[in-house]
CSV table of C-alpha atoms in Angstrom, one decimal:
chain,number,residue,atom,x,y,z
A,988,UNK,CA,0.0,0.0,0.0
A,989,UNK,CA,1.4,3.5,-1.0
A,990,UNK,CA,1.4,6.5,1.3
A,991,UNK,CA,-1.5,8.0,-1.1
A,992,UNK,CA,-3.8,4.7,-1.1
A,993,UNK,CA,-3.7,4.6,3.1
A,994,UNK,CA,-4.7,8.5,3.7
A,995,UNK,CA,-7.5,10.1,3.4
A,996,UNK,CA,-8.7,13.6,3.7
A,997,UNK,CA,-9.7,14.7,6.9
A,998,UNK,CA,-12.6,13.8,7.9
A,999,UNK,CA,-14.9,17.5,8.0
A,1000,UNK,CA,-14.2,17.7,4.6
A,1001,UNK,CA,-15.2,14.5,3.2
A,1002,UNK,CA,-18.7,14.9,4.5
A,1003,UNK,CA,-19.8,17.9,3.4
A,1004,UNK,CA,-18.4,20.0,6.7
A,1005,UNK,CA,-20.3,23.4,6.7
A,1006,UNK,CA,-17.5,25.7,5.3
A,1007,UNK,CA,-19.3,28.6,6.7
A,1008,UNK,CA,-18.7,27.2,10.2
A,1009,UNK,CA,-17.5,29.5,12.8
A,1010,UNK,CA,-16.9,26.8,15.5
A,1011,UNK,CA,-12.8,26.7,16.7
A,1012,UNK,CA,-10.9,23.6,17.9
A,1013,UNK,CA,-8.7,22.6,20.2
A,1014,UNK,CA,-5.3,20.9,19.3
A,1015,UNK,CA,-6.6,18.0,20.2
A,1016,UNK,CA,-9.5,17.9,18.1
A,1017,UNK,CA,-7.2,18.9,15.6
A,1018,UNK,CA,-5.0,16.3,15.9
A,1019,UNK,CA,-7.5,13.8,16.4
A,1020,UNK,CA,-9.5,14.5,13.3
A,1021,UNK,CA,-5.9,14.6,11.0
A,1022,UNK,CA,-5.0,11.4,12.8
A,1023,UNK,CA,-1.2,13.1,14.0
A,1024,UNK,CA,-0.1,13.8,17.1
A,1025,UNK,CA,-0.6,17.1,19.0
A,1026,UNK,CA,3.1,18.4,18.8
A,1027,UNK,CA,3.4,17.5,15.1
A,1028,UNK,CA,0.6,20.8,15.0
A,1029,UNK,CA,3.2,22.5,17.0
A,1030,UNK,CA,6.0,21.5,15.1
A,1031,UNK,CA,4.1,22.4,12.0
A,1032,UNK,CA,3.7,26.0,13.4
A,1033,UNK,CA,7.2,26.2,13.4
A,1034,UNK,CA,8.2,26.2,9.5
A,1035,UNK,CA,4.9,27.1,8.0
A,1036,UNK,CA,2.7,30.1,8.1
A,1037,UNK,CA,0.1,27.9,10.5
A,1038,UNK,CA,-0.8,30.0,13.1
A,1039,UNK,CA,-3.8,29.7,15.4
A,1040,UNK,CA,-5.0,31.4,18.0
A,1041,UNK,CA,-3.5,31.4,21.1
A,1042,UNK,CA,-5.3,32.6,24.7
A,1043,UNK,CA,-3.2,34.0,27.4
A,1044,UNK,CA,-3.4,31.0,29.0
A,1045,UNK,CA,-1.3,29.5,26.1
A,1046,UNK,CA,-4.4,26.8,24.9
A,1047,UNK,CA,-5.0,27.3,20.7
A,1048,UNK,CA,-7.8,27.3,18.9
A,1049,UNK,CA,-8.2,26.2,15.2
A,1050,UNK,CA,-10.7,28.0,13.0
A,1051,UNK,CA,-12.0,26.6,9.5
A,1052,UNK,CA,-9.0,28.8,7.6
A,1053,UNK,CA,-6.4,27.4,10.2
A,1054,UNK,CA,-7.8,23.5,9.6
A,1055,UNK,CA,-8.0,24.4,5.6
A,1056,UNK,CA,-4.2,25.1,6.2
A,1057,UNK,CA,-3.6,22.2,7.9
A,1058,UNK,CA,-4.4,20.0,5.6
A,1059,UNK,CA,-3.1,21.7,2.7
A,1060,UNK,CA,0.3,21.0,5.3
A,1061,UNK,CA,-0.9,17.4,6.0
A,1062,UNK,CA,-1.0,16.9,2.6
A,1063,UNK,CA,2.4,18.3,1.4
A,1064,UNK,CA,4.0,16.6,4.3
A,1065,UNK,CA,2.8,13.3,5.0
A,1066,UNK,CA,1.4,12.3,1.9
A,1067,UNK,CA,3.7,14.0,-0.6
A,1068,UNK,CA,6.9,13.8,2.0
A,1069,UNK,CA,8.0,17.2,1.6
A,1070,UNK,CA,10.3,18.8,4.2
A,1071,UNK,CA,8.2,21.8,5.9
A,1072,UNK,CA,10.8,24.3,4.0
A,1073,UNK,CA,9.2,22.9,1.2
A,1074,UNK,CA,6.0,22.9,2.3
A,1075,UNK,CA,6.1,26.7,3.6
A,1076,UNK,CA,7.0,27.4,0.2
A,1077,UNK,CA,4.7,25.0,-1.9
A,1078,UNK,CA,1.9,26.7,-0.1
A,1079,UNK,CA,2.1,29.8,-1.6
A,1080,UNK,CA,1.1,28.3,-4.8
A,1081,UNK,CA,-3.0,27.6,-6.0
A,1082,UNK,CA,-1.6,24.3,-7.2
A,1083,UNK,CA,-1.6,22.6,-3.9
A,1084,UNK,CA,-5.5,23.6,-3.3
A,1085,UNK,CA,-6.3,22.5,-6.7
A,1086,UNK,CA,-4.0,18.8,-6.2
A,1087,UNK,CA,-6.5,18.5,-2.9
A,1088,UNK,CA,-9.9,19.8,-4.6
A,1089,UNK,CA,-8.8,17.0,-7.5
A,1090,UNK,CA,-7.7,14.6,-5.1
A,1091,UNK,CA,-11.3,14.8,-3.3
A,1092,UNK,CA,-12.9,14.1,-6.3
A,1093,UNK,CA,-10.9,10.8,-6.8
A,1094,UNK,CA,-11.8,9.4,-3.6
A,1095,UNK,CA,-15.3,10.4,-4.1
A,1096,UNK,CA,-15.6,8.4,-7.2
A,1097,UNK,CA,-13.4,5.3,-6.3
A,1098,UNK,CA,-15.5,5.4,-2.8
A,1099,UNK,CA,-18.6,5.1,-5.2
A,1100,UNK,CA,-16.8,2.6,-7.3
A,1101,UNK,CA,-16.6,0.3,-4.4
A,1102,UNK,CA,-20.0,0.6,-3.7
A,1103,UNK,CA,-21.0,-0.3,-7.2
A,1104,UNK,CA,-18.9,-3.4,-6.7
A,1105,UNK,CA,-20.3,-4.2,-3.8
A,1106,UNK,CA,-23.8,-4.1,-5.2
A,1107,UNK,CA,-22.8,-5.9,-8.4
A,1108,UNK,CA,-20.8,-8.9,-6.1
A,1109,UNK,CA,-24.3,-8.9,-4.0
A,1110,UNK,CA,-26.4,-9.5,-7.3
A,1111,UNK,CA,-23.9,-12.0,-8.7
A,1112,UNK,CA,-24.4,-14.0,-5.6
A,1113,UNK,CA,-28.1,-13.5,-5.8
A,1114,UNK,CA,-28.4,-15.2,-9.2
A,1115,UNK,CA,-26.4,-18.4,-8.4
């Protein structure tokens, strides 16, 4: 299995997530719904132009730009493999939103595909 075949997009994306959305989340929730760990956002924050909000008491809060960035930084990083230098300086470019916009579309279809193969392995079994 390749890197690209055993990712998927982030969950809030592939089901429609309300774009319009002004709910923030914790690092945390964050990390939980990219499926990293919390101080690979931290790191992350470090060598890209990610940069949530931060309360005095230190705790940051994602909003739907800052998780847009993140997985355009997900993306780059652990599916492509780029080095954050890399990645800080892909993401200046409307390539990388178009690659994920593109690459959303692909799953949708081969997640359709395997629901069409499901149906047509069900009906096969059906008429034996």
């Amino acid at each position: 299995m390749t890197k690209e075949s055993g990712k998927n997009r982030a969950p809030w994306r592939m089901k429609g997530w309300d774009r319009t959305s002004t709910k923030s989340y914790s690092t945390s929730e964050v990390a939980k719904i990219f499926g990293v760990e919390e101080h690979v956002l931290r790191y992350w924050e470090q060598g890209t132009p990610l940069n949530p909000k931060r309360f005095p008491s230190g705790a940051r809060r994602y909003t739907r730009e800052d998780l847009e960035l993140v997985e355009q930084i997900y993306y780059l990083v652990v599916i492509k493999g780029m080095t954050l230098k890399a990645t800080s300086k892909q993401l200046q470019s409307p390539k990388v939103k178009a690659d994920l916009d593109l690459r959303d579309k692909l799953l949708r279809v081969r997640h359709k595909l395997v629901e069409i193969q499901s149906e047509l392995d069900q009906a096969l079994k059906r008429d034996e």
